[in-house]
PDB file of C-alpha atoms in Angstrom:
ATOM      1  CA  UNK I1232       0.000   0.000   0.000  1.00 61.00           C
ATOM      2  CA  UNK I1233       1.517   3.381  -1.011  1.00 70.00           C
ATOM      3  CA  UNK I1234       2.425   5.728   1.839  1.00 73.00           C
ATOM      4  CA  UNK I1235       0.930   9.262   1.497  1.00 79.00           C
ATOM      5  CA  UNK I1236       3.441  12.058   1.019  1.00 82.00           C
ATOM      6  CA  UNK I1237       1.291  14.835   2.491  1.00 84.00           C
ATOM      7  CA  UNK I1238       2.276  15.631   6.075  1.00 86.00           C
ATOM      8  CA  UNK I1239      -0.462  16.385   8.594  1.00 86.00           C
ATOM      9  CA  UNK I1240       1.377  19.452   9.921  1.00 88.00           C
ATOM     10  CA  UNK I1241       1.732  20.833   6.394  1.00 87.00           C
ATOM     11  CA  UNK I1242      -1.983  20.301   5.785  1.00 88.00           C
ATOM     12  CA  UNK I1243      -2.851  22.078   9.044  1.00 87.00           C
ATOM     13  CA  UNK I1244      -0.532  24.965   8.167  1.00 89.00           C
ATOM     14  CA  UNK I1245      -2.010  25.395   4.673  1.00 88.00           C
ATOM     15  CA  UNK I1246      -5.586  25.380   5.982  1.00 88.00           C
ATOM     16  CA  UNK I1247      -4.740  27.827   8.770  1.00 88.00           C
ATOM     17  CA  UNK I1248      -2.973  30.298   6.439  1.00 88.00           C
ATOM     18  CA  UNK I1249      -5.901  30.371   4.033  1.00 88.00           C
ATOM     19  CA  UNK I1250      -8.534  30.726   6.751  1.00 86.00           C
ATOM     20  CA  UNK I1251      -6.610  33.391   8.649  1.00 87.00           C
ATOM     21  CA  UNK I1252      -5.438  35.168   5.459  1.00 87.00           C
ATOM     22  CA  UNK I1253      -2.119  35.706   7.226  1.00 88.00           C
ATOM     23  CA  UNK I1254       1.007  33.691   8.021  1.00 87.00           C
ATOM     24  CA  UNK I1255       1.430  35.448  11.379  1.00 88.00           C
ATOM     25  CA  UNK I1256      -2.167  34.855  12.514  1.00 87.00           C
ATOM     26  CA  UNK I1257      -1.946  31.254  11.312  1.00 86.00           C
ATOM     27  CA  UNK I1258       1.225  30.832  13.371  1.00 87.00           C
ATOM     28  CA  UNK I1259      -0.529  32.146  16.486  1.00 86.00           C
ATOM     29  CA  UNK I1260      -3.431  29.790  15.895  1.00 83.00           C
ATOM     30  CA  UNK I1261      -1.214  26.730  15.422  1.00 84.00           C
ATOM     31  CA  UNK I1262       1.290  27.655  18.172  1.00 84.00           C
ATOM     32  CA  UNK I1263       4.053  27.858  15.590  1.00 85.00           C
ATOM     33  CA  UNK I1264       6.210  30.542  13.977  1.00 88.00           C
ATOM     34  CA  UNK I1265       5.576  32.605  10.862  1.00 87.00           C
ATOM     35  CA  UNK I1266       8.615  31.090   9.164  1.00 88.00           C
ATOM     36  CA  UNK I1267       7.426  27.615  10.153  1.00 86.00           C
ATOM     37  CA  UNK I1268       4.044  28.228   8.524  1.00 85.00           C
ATOM     38  CA  UNK I1269       5.687  29.522   5.372  1.00 89.00           C
ATOM     39  CA  UNK I1270       8.016  26.536   5.163  1.00 89.00           C
ATOM     40  CA  UNK I1271       5.230  24.019   5.655  1.00 88.00           C
ATOM     41  CA  UNK I1272       3.068  25.557   2.918  1.00 89.00           C
ATOM     42  CA  UNK I1273       6.012  25.874   0.521  1.00 89.00           C
ATOM     43  CA  UNK I1274       7.045  22.254   1.053  1.00 89.00           C
ATOM     44  CA  UNK I1275       3.462  21.083   0.517  1.00 88.00           C
ATOM     45  CA  UNK I1276       3.276  22.975  -2.794  1.00 88.00           C
ATOM     46  CA  UNK I1277       6.655  21.612  -3.890  1.00 88.00           C
ATOM     47  CA  UNK I1278       5.677  18.061  -2.981  1.00 87.00           C
ATOM     48  CA  UNK I1279       2.431  18.326  -4.974  1.00 88.00           C
ATOM     49  CA  UNK I1280       4.179  20.148  -7.797  1.00 89.00           C
ATOM     50  CA  UNK I1281       1.651  22.970  -8.060  1.00 90.00           C
ATOM     51  CA  UNK I1282       0.778  26.258  -6.302  1.00 89.00           C
ATOM     52  CA  UNK I1283      -2.061  26.091  -3.789  1.00 89.00           C
ATOM     53  CA  UNK I1284      -2.321  29.738  -2.724  1.00 90.00           C
ATOM     54  CA  UNK I1285      -2.353  32.926  -4.792  1.00 89.00           C
ATOM     55  CA  UNK I1286      -1.512  36.289  -3.171  1.00 84.00           C
ATOM     56  CA  UNK I1287      -3.576  39.089  -4.729  1.00 81.00           C
ATOM     57  CA  UNK I1288      -3.941  42.556  -3.214  1.00 77.00           C
ATOM     58  CA  UNK I1289      -3.007  41.383   0.286  1.00 79.00           C
ATOM     59  CA  UNK I1290      -5.522  38.540   0.072  1.00 86.00           C
ATOM     60  CA  UNK I1291      -4.975  34.811  -0.379  1.00 87.00           C
ATOM     61  CA  UNK I1292      -7.127  32.901  -2.852  1.00 89.00           C
ATOM     62  CA  UNK I1293      -7.089  29.211  -3.724  1.00 90.00           C
ATOM     63  CA  UNK I1294      -5.890  27.764  -6.998  1.00 90.00           C
ATOM     64  CA  UNK I1295      -7.997  24.900  -8.431  1.00 89.00           C
ATOM     65  CA  UNK I1296      -5.573  22.461  -6.782  1.00 90.00           C
ATOM     66  CA  UNK I1297      -5.732  24.478  -3.563  1.00 88.00           C
ATOM     67  CA  UNK I1298      -9.527  24.182  -3.485  1.00 89.00           C
ATOM     68  CA  UNK I1299      -9.247  20.397  -3.623  1.00 89.00           C
ATOM     69  CA  UNK I1300      -6.551  20.228  -0.935  1.00 89.00           C
ATOM     70  CA  UNK I1301      -8.470  22.641   1.310  1.00 88.00           C
ATOM     71  CA  UNK I1302     -11.787  20.790   0.997  1.00 86.00           C
ATOM     72  CA  UNK I1303     -10.365  17.278   1.277  1.00 87.00           C
ATOM     73  CA  UNK I1304      -7.856  18.360   3.933  1.00 86.00           C
ATOM     74  CA  UNK I1305     -10.632  19.520   6.256  1.00 84.00           C
ATOM     75  CA  UNK I1306     -12.310  16.122   5.923  1.00 84.00           C
ATOM     76  CA  UNK I1307      -9.050  14.248   6.542  1.00 85.00           C
ATOM     77  CA  UNK I1308      -8.194  16.211   9.694  1.00 83.00           C
ATOM     78  CA  UNK I1309     -11.711  15.855  11.075  1.00 80.00           C
ATOM     79  CA  UNK I1310     -11.667  12.075  10.519  1.00 82.00           C
ATOM     80  CA  UNK I1311      -8.254  11.673  12.146  1.00 83.00           C
ATOM     81  CA  UNK I1312      -9.191  13.748  15.184  1.00 77.00           C
ATOM     82  CA  UNK I1313     -12.487  11.885  15.452  1.00 75.00           C
ATOM     83  CA  UNK I1314     -10.696   8.539  15.404  1.00 77.00           C
ATOM     84  CA  UNK I1315      -8.344   9.599  18.201  1.00 73.00           C
ATOM     85  CA  UNK I1316     -11.156  10.896  20.397  1.00 70.00           C
ATOM     86  CA  UNK I1317     -13.379   7.859  19.812  1.00 70.00           C
ATOM     87  CA  UNK I1318     -10.635   5.440  20.866  1.00 71.00           C
ATOM     88  CA  UNK I1319      -9.716   7.490  23.945  1.00 63.00           C
ATOM     89  CA  UNK I1320     -13.337   7.808  25.027  1.00 64.00           C
ATOM     90  CA  UNK I1321     -13.916   4.056  24.730  1.00 60.00           C
ATOM     91  CA  UNK I1322     -11.914   3.593  27.925  1.00 58.00           C
ATOM     92  CA  UNK I1323     -13.821   5.966  30.146  1.00 58.00           C
ATOM     93  CA  UNK I1324     -17.005   7.817  30.971  1.00 72.00           C
ATOM     94  CA  UNK I1325     -18.118  11.133  29.496  1.00 79.00           C
ATOM     95  CA  UNK I1326     -15.974  13.780  31.160  1.00 80.00           C
ATOM     96  CA  UNK I1327     -13.648  16.693  30.431  1.00 84.00           C
ATOM     97  CA  UNK I1328     -14.107  20.412  29.859  1.00 90.00           C
ATOM     98  CA  UNK I1329     -16.569  21.792  27.303  1.00 94.00           C
ATOM     99  CA  UNK I1330     -16.108  25.435  26.305  1.00 95.00           C
ATOM    100  CA  UNK I1331     -19.104  26.857  24.477  1.00 96.00           C
ATOM    101  CA  UNK I1332     -20.605  30.190  23.528  1.00 96.00           C
ATOM    102  CA  UNK I1333     -24.146  31.510  23.293  1.00 95.00           C
ATOM    103  CA  UNK I1334     -25.767  34.798  22.396  1.00 91.00           C
ATOM    104  CA  UNK I1335     -27.744  36.506  25.189  1.00 87.00           C
ATOM    105  CA  UNK I1336     -31.148  35.867  23.619  1.00 86.00           C
ATOM    106  CA  UNK I1337     -30.662  32.119  24.124  1.00 91.00           C
ATOM    107  CA  UNK I1338     -29.093  32.118  27.575  1.00 90.00           C
ATOM    108  CA  UNK I1339     -32.127  33.770  29.221  1.00 88.00           C
ATOM    109  CA  UNK I1340     -34.610  31.192  27.950  1.00 87.00           C
ATOM    110  CA  UNK I1341     -33.024  27.805  27.291  1.00 90.00           C
ATOM    111  CA  UNK I1342     -29.766  27.649  29.232  1.00 92.00           C
ATOM    112  CA  UNK I1343     -31.024  26.743  32.709  1.00 92.00           C
ATOM    113  CA  UNK I1344     -33.286  23.804  31.721  1.00 93.00           C
ATOM    114  CA  UNK I1345     -30.638  22.496  29.319  1.00 95.00           C
ATOM    115  CA  UNK I1346     -27.814  22.612  31.878  1.00 94.00           C
ATOM    116  CA  UNK I1347     -30.026  21.131  34.580  1.00 94.00           C
ATOM    117  CA  UNK I1348     -30.737  18.104  32.387  1.00 95.00           C
ATOM    118  CA  UNK I1349     -27.174  17.781  31.100  1.00 95.00           C
ATOM    119  CA  UNK I1350     -25.482  17.949  34.508  1.00 93.00           C
ATOM    120  CA  UNK I1351     -27.892  15.378  35.931  1.00 93.00           C
ATOM    121  CA  UNK I1352     -26.890  12.967  33.163  1.00 90.00           C
ATOM    122  CA  UNK I1353     -23.174  13.826  32.922  1.00 90.00           C
ATOM    123  CA  UNK I1354     -22.017  15.162  36.310  1.00 90.00           C
ATOM    124  CA  UNK I1355     -18.307  14.699  35.525  1.00 86.00           C
ATOM    125  CA  UNK I1356     -18.285  17.178  32.636  1.00 91.00           C
ATOM    126  CA  UNK I1357     -16.934  20.651  33.396  1.00 92.00           C
ATOM    127  CA  UNK I1358     -18.590  23.536  31.584  1.00 94.00           C
ATOM    128  CA  UNK I1359     -17.334  26.969  30.577  1.00 95.00           C
ATOM    129  CA  UNK I1360     -19.846  29.347  28.981  1.00 96.00           C
ATOM    130  CA  UNK I1361     -18.991  32.593  27.188  1.00 95.00           C
ATOM    131  CA  UNK I1362     -21.902  34.936  26.452  1.00 92.00           C
ATOM    132  CA  UNK I1363     -21.043  37.338  23.630  1.00 88.00           C
ATOM    133  CA  UNK I1364     -22.294  38.417  20.232  1.00 84.00           C
ATOM    134  CA  UNK I1365     -22.017  36.374  17.083  1.00 87.00           C
ATOM    135  CA  UNK I1366     -18.867  37.730  15.393  1.00 87.00           C
ATOM    136  CA  UNK I1367     -16.804  37.409  18.574  1.00 90.00           C
ATOM    137  CA  UNK I1368     -18.105  33.901  19.263  1.00 93.00           C
ATOM    138  CA  UNK I1369     -17.381  32.708  15.718  1.00 93.00           C
ATOM    139  CA  UNK I1370     -13.874  34.104  15.930  1.00 90.00           C
ATOM    140  CA  UNK I1371     -13.283  32.214  19.191  1.00 93.00           C
ATOM    141  CA  UNK I1372     -14.567  28.957  17.694  1.00 93.00           C
ATOM    142  CA  UNK I1373     -12.234  29.415  14.727  1.00 89.00           C
ATOM    143  CA  UNK I1374      -9.307  30.095  17.074  1.00 87.00           C
ATOM    144  CA  UNK I1375     -10.052  26.943  19.050  1.00 87.00           C
ATOM    145  CA  UNK I1376     -11.037  28.819  22.212  1.00 91.00           C
ATOM    146  CA  UNK I1377     -14.574  27.383  22.082  1.00 94.00           C
ATOM    147  CA  UNK I1378     -15.784  23.915  21.081  1.00 94.00           C
ATOM    148  CA  UNK I1379     -18.955  25.350  19.538  1.00 96.00           C
ATOM    149  CA  UNK I1380     -21.251  28.371  19.654  1.00 96.00           C
ATOM    150  CA  UNK I1381     -24.935  29.092  19.114  1.00 96.00           C
ATOM    151  CA  UNK I1382     -25.390  32.259  17.049  1.00 94.00           C
ATOM    152  CA  UNK I1383     -27.788  33.916  14.584  1.00 91.00           C
ATOM    153  CA  UNK I1384     -27.500  32.706  11.009  1.00 90.00           C
ATOM    154  CA  UNK I1385     -25.043  34.820   9.022  1.00 86.00           C
ATOM    155  CA  UNK I1386     -22.187  34.427   6.565  1.00 87.00           C
ATOM    156  CA  UNK I1387     -19.681  32.074   8.169  1.00 88.00           C
ATOM    157  CA  UNK I1388     -15.913  32.631   7.978  1.00 86.00           C
ATOM    158  CA  UNK I1389     -13.841  30.042   6.148  1.00 86.00           C
ATOM    159  CA  UNK I1390     -13.110  27.140   8.457  1.00 88.00           C
ATOM    160  CA  UNK I1391     -16.495  27.035  10.200  1.00 92.00           C
ATOM    161  CA  UNK I1392     -19.568  24.946   9.505  1.00 91.00           C
ATOM    162  CA  UNK I1393     -23.091  25.790  10.603  1.00 93.00           C
ATOM    163  CA  UNK I1394     -26.037  23.534  11.479  1.00 94.00           C
ATOM    164  CA  UNK I1395     -29.561  24.962  11.525  1.00 95.00           C
ATOM    165  CA  UNK I1396     -31.057  24.974  15.034  1.00 95.00           C
ATOM    166  CA  UNK I1397     -34.386  26.783  14.734  1.00 94.00           C
ATOM    167  CA  UNK I1398     -36.298  29.830  13.527  1.00 93.00           C
ATOM    168  CA  UNK I1399     -37.236  32.596  15.944  1.00 94.00           C
ATOM    169  CA  UNK I1400     -39.435  35.654  15.445  1.00 92.00           C
ATOM    170  CA  UNK I1401     -38.726  39.228  16.477  1.00 93.00           C
ATOM    171  CA  UNK I1402     -41.032  40.892  19.005  1.00 94.00           C
ATOM    172  CA  UNK I1403     -41.943  44.498  19.638  1.00 96.00           C
ATOM    173  CA  UNK I1404     -41.217  44.824  23.362  1.00 96.00           C
ATOM    174  CA  UNK I1405     -42.650  47.661  25.445  1.00 96.00           C
ATOM    175  CA  UNK I1406     -43.475  48.390  29.066  1.00 96.00           C
ATOM    176  CA  UNK I1407     -46.776  47.052  30.387  1.00 94.00           C
ATOM    177  CA  UNK I1408     -47.248  50.478  32.034  1.00 93.00           C
ATOM    178  CA  UNK I1409     -47.305  52.395  28.727  1.00 91.00           C
ATOM    179  CA  UNK I1410     -50.114  51.832  26.252  1.00 88.00           C
ATOM    180  CA  UNK I1411     -49.052  51.315  22.616  1.00 87.00           C
ATOM    181  CA  UNK I1412     -52.419  50.301  21.184  1.00 88.00           C
ATOM    182  CA  UNK I1413     -51.844  46.549  20.920  1.00 91.00           C
ATOM    183  CA  UNK I1414     -52.801  43.935  23.492  1.00 92.00           C
ATOM    184  CA  UNK I1415     -50.127  41.678  24.965  1.00 93.00           C
ATOM    185  CA  UNK I1416     -49.176  38.836  22.549  1.00 93.00           C
ATOM    186  CA  UNK I1417     -51.352  40.209  19.734  1.00 93.00           C
ATOM    187  CA  UNK I1418     -49.528  40.812  16.441  1.00 92.00           C
ATOM    188  CA  UNK I1419     -48.431  44.369  15.732  1.00 93.00           C
ATOM    189  CA  UNK I1420     -47.472  45.789  12.319  1.00 94.00           C
ATOM    190  CA  UNK I1421     -43.949  47.079  11.828  1.00 93.00           C
ATOM    191  CA  UNK I1422     -45.543  50.511  11.357  1.00 93.00           C
ATOM    192  CA  UNK I1423     -46.359  50.490  15.083  1.00 93.00           C
ATOM    193  CA  UNK I1424     -42.821  51.811  15.572  1.00 94.00           C
ATOM    194  CA  UNK I1425     -43.809  55.175  14.051  1.00 94.00           C
ATOM    195  CA  UNK I1426     -43.215  57.911  16.583  1.00 94.00           C
ATOM    196  CA  UNK I1427     -41.735  55.556  19.209  1.00 95.00           C
ATOM    197  CA  UNK I1428     -38.413  55.886  20.991  1.00 96.00           C
ATOM    198  CA  UNK I1429     -36.547  52.819  19.800  1.00 96.00           C
ATOM    199  CA  UNK I1430     -33.588  51.021  21.377  1.00 96.00           C
ATOM    200  CA  UNK I1431     -31.427  49.402  18.680  1.00 95.00           C
ATOM    201  CA  UNK I1432     -28.337  47.176  18.781  1.00 90.00           C
ATOM    202  CA  UNK I1433     -25.012  48.640  17.689  1.00 88.00           C
ATOM    203  CA  UNK I1434     -23.824  48.265  14.103  1.00 84.00           C
ATOM    204  CA  UNK I1435     -21.611  45.339  15.142  1.00 78.00           C
ATOM    205  CA  UNK I1436     -24.761  43.298  15.747  1.00 79.00           C
ATOM    206  CA  UNK I1437     -25.899  41.246  12.715  1.00 78.00           C
ATOM    207  CA  UNK I1438     -29.535  42.290  13.306  1.00 85.00           C
ATOM    208  CA  UNK I1439     -28.921  46.052  13.159  1.00 87.00           C
ATOM    209  CA  UNK I1440     -28.438  46.295   9.393  1.00 87.00           C
ATOM    210  CA  UNK I1441     -31.697  44.430   8.811  1.00 88.00           C
ATOM    211  CA  UNK I1442     -33.612  46.770  11.125  1.00 91.00           C
ATOM    212  CA  UNK I1443     -32.189  49.895   9.454  1.00 92.00           C
ATOM    213  CA  UNK I1444     -33.153  48.556   6.035  1.00 92.00           C
ATOM    214  CA  UNK I1445     -36.720  47.834   7.148  1.00 93.00           C
ATOM    215  CA  UNK I1446     -37.122  51.256   8.749  1.00 93.00           C
ATOM    216  CA  UNK I1447     -35.960  52.933   5.538  1.00 92.00           C
ATOM    217  CA  UNK I1448     -37.883  50.812   3.035  1.00 93.00           C
ATOM    218  CA  UNK I1449     -41.146  50.999   5.002  1.00 92.00           C
ATOM    219  CA  UNK I1450     -40.852  54.712   5.700  1.00 93.00           C
ATOM    220  CA  UNK I1451     -40.944  54.292   9.475  1.00 94.00           C
ATOM    221  CA  UNK I1452     -39.978  57.431  11.395  1.00 94.00           C
ATOM    222  CA  UNK I1453     -39.045  56.838  15.011  1.00 95.00           C
ATOM    223  CA  UNK I1454     -38.890  59.735  17.435  1.00 95.00           C
ATOM    224  CA  UNK I1455     -35.466  58.827  18.774  1.00 95.00           C
ATOM    225  CA  UNK I1456     -33.008  55.925  18.780  1.00 95.00           C
ATOM    226  CA  UNK I1457     -30.664  54.685  21.481  1.00 96.00           C
ATOM    227  CA  UNK I1458     -27.863  52.196  20.726  1.00 95.00           C
ATOM    228  CA  UNK I1459     -27.593  49.500  23.370  1.00 92.00           C
ATOM    229  CA  UNK I1460     -25.924  46.141  22.867  1.00 84.00           C
ATOM    230  CA  UNK I1461     -26.785  44.662  26.253  1.00 85.00           C
ATOM    231  CA  UNK I1462     -30.036  42.744  25.836  1.00 87.00           C
ATOM    232  CA  UNK I1463     -30.689  42.417  29.545  1.00 88.00           C
ATOM    233  CA  UNK I1464     -30.069  46.157  29.999  1.00 92.00           C
ATOM    234  CA  UNK I1465     -32.444  46.769  27.085  1.00 94.00           C
ATOM    235  CA  UNK I1466     -35.144  44.693  28.788  1.00 94.00           C
ATOM    236  CA  UNK I1467     -34.692  46.642  32.026  1.00 94.00           C
ATOM    237  CA  UNK I1468     -34.840  49.975  30.188  1.00 95.00           C
ATOM    238  CA  UNK I1469     -37.980  49.003  28.315  1.00 96.00           C
ATOM    239  CA  UNK I1470     -39.678  47.692  31.454  1.00 94.00           C
ATOM    240  CA  UNK I1471     -39.162  50.976  33.308  1.00 95.00           C
ATOM    241  CA  UNK I1472     -39.650  53.615  30.575  1.00 96.00           C
ATOM    242  CA  UNK I1473     -41.555  54.410  27.395  1.00 95.00           C
ATOM    243  CA  UNK I1474     -38.677  53.185  25.194  1.00 96.00           C
ATOM    244  CA  UNK I1475     -39.454  50.170  22.994  1.00 96.00           C
ATOM    245  CA  UNK I1476     -37.207  47.550  21.408  1.00 96.00           C
ATOM    246  CA  UNK I1477     -37.212  44.758  18.849  1.00 95.00           C
ATOM    247  CA  UNK I1478     -35.992  41.545  20.471  1.00 94.00           C
ATOM    248  CA  UNK I1479     -36.090  37.819  19.607  1.00 93.00           C
ATOM    249  CA  UNK I1480     -38.909  35.884  21.229  1.00 93.00           C
ATOM    250  CA  UNK I1481     -36.399  33.547  22.911  1.00 92.00           C
ATOM    251  CA  UNK I1482     -35.050  36.227  25.253  1.00 93.00           C
ATOM    252  CA  UNK I1483     -38.627  37.359  25.966  1.00 91.00           C
ATOM    253  CA  UNK I1484     -39.759  33.893  27.092  1.00 90.00           C
ATOM    254  CA  UNK I1485     -39.777  34.750  30.837  1.00 89.00           C
ATOM    255  CA  UNK I1486     -42.087  37.706  30.030  1.00 92.00           C
ATOM    256  CA  UNK I1487     -44.950  35.630  28.625  1.00 89.00           C
ATOM    257  CA  UNK I1488     -47.233  36.795  31.441  1.00 90.00           C
ATOM    258  CA  UNK I1489     -47.022  40.433  30.313  1.00 92.00           C
ATOM    259  CA  UNK I1490     -46.926  41.786  33.857  1.00 93.00           C
ATOM    260  CA  UNK I1491     -43.742  43.833  33.355  1.00 94.00           C
ATOM    261  CA  UNK I1492     -43.262  43.955  29.579  1.00 95.00           C
ATOM    262  CA  UNK I1493     -45.747  43.768  26.733  1.00 95.00           C
ATOM    263  CA  UNK I1494     -44.787  41.503  23.825  1.00 95.00           C
ATOM    264  CA  UNK I1495     -46.166  41.827  20.299  1.00 94.00           C
ATOM    265  CA  UNK I1496     -45.035  39.579  17.433  1.00 94.00           C
ATOM    266  CA  UNK I1497     -44.143  41.841  14.521  1.00 93.00           C
ATOM    267  CA  UNK I1498     -46.025  41.393  11.245  1.00 90.00           C
ATOM    268  CA  UNK I1499     -46.317  43.319   7.962  1.00 89.00           C
ATOM    269  CA  UNK I1500     -43.580  42.257   7.529  1.00 91.00           C
ATOM    270  CA  UNK I1501     -42.823  39.485  10.002  1.00 90.00           C
ATOM    271  CA  UNK I1502     -39.153  39.466  11.016  1.00 91.00           C
ATOM    272  CA  UNK I1503     -37.541  36.070  11.488  1.00 92.00           C
ATOM    273  CA  UNK I1504     -34.214  35.119  13.004  1.00 91.00           C
ATOM    274  CA  UNK I1505     -32.520  31.758  12.405  1.00 94.00           C
ATOM    275  CA  UNK I1506     -30.126  30.205  14.923  1.00 95.00           C
ATOM    276  CA  UNK I1507     -27.208  27.982  13.929  1.00 96.00           C
ATOM    277  CA  UNK I1508     -24.680  25.831  15.765  1.00 96.00           C
ATOM    278  CA  UNK I1509     -21.170  26.666  14.533  1.00 96.00           C
ATOM    279  CA  UNK I1510     -18.010  24.603  14.944  1.00 94.00           C
ATOM    280  CA  UNK I1511     -14.649  24.216  13.228  1.00 90.00           C
ATOM    281  CA  UNK I1512     -14.928  22.403   9.936  1.00 85.00           C
ATOM    282  CA  UNK I1513     -11.925  20.145  10.516  1.00 76.00           C
ATOM    283  CA  UNK I1514     -12.472  19.524  14.234  1.00 71.00           C
ATOM    284  CA  UNK I1515     -14.190  16.398  15.564  1.00 73.00           C
ATOM    285  CA  UNK I1516     -16.250  17.172  18.644  1.00 80.00           C
ATOM    286  CA  UNK I1517     -15.502  15.278  21.892  1.00 84.00           C
ATOM    287  CA  UNK I1518     -18.477  13.277  23.150  1.00 86.00           C
ATOM    288  CA  UNK I1519     -19.131  15.734  25.972  1.00 90.00           C
ATOM    289  CA  UNK I1520     -19.293  18.715  23.604  1.00 93.00           C
ATOM    290  CA  UNK I1521     -21.489  16.840  21.129  1.00 91.00           C
ATOM    291  CA  UNK I1522     -23.916  15.727  23.847  1.00 93.00           C
ATOM    292  CA  UNK I1523     -24.119  19.219  25.349  1.00 96.00           C
ATOM    293  CA  UNK I1524     -24.801  20.738  21.926  1.00 96.00           C
ATOM    294  CA  UNK I1525     -27.587  18.218  21.333  1.00 95.00           C
ATOM    295  CA  UNK I1526     -29.124  19.030  24.720  1.00 96.00           C
ATOM    296  CA  UNK I1527     -29.031  22.786  24.106  1.00 96.00           C
ATOM    297  CA  UNK I1528     -30.493  22.433  20.604  1.00 96.00           C
ATOM    298  CA  UNK I1529     -33.338  20.311  22.018  1.00 95.00           C
ATOM    299  CA  UNK I1530     -34.275  22.895  24.652  1.00 95.00           C
ATOM    300  CA  UNK I1531     -33.991  25.818  22.225  1.00 95.00           C
ATOM    301  CA  UNK I1532     -36.331  23.975  19.877  1.00 93.00           C
ATOM    302  CA  UNK I1533     -38.783  23.361  22.727  1.00 93.00           C
ATOM    303  CA  UNK I1534     -38.771  27.064  23.662  1.00 92.00           C
ATOM    304  CA  UNK I1535     -39.398  28.180  20.082  1.00 92.00           C
ATOM    305  CA  UNK I1536     -42.152  25.585  19.591  1.00 91.00           C
ATOM    306  CA  UNK I1537     -43.912  26.699  22.768  1.00 89.00           C
ATOM    307  CA  UNK I1538     -43.782  30.316  21.574  1.00 86.00           C
ATOM    308  CA  UNK I1539     -45.432  29.292  18.310  1.00 86.00           C
ATOM    309  CA  UNK I1540     -48.294  27.708  20.271  1.00 84.00           C
ATOM    310  CA  UNK I1541     -48.692  30.740  22.552  1.00 82.00           C
ATOM    311  CA  UNK I1542     -48.760  33.193  19.636  1.00 83.00           C
ATOM    312  CA  UNK I1543     -51.177  31.017  17.641  1.00 82.00           C
ATOM    313  CA  UNK I1544     -53.622  30.917  20.553  1.00 79.00           C
ATOM    314  CA  UNK I1545     -53.420  34.701  20.972  1.00 75.00           C
ATOM    315  CA  UNK I1546     -53.853  35.331  17.229  1.00 80.00           C
ATOM    316  CA  UNK I1547     -56.396  32.797  15.898  1.00 77.00           C
ATOM    317  CA  UNK I1548     -56.902  32.696  12.147  1.00 68.00           C
ATOM    318  CA  UNK I1549     -60.177  34.137  10.851  1.00 60.00           C
ATOM    319  CA  UNK I1550     -62.627  31.326  10.105  1.00 50.00           C
ATOM    320  CA  UNK I1551     -62.664  32.109   6.356  1.00 48.00           C
ATOM    321  CA  UNK I1552     -58.898  31.459   6.190  1.00 48.00           C
ATOM    322  CA  UNK I1553     -59.032  28.050   7.878  1.00 50.00           C
TER     323      UNK I1553
END
């Protein structure tokens, strides 16, 4: 049987340089040196007898051969790492440290029931949670600082894969003490924002651009805007003042009663938000990380499904549409 000439370290170096678009950042990621990264990639190209990377305007692109090596290389590394972890885990119980990330809208609703179930089943697993926004979490997954992250659906950087988790809907959130003309849990048109003081996420948030576009295209004129990236702070501000906000239903789940905050699903147009589970393309998840991800996805799905039932009961279809 022929022995492959491609070295694993060279494959890792090539993939890292392309994904990081930099030899120095790739070196940091792989705990190597810039010259070491350069040598590994050069030797891989020489061994294969063809260029793999093209440098154009301070950006690396893949040659046709590079596309094949990059795609197949990710699969090879993931299979090798998976084999190692499977064999090691055969000898023991589910344990170890799982580092994961979640956006705030999911931690308020689904985290506690998910962790309660998971820890009862796997008490020997240590957990480390980082709550940040999507771009930061994806960067940390790519750098190997997190095993996985749950984020809104967006364009993923090279080196990450995404798995659909569920579809959420955006809510108009206001204080129960200030009348806005729509009963709690009844649908409200996007035009209901006219004349309101609106709290919006900063421009680093993936949802902000979508909101700005909708406000412009629908001719909505708000009285005032306030940038605030802290969702919990936004909820507190809305609950105590006449400011309103647009927030995913998941983070509003504890407010279903309407005693502090009024919730109105937005329609005309409805605004949806998809969640995805992101992880490194070439990394095989340890059993503990895989099982935790499955548990979290289950509880997020249960939360979103319950919201659908609650909203459907509050907004029954007219009989002529049934």
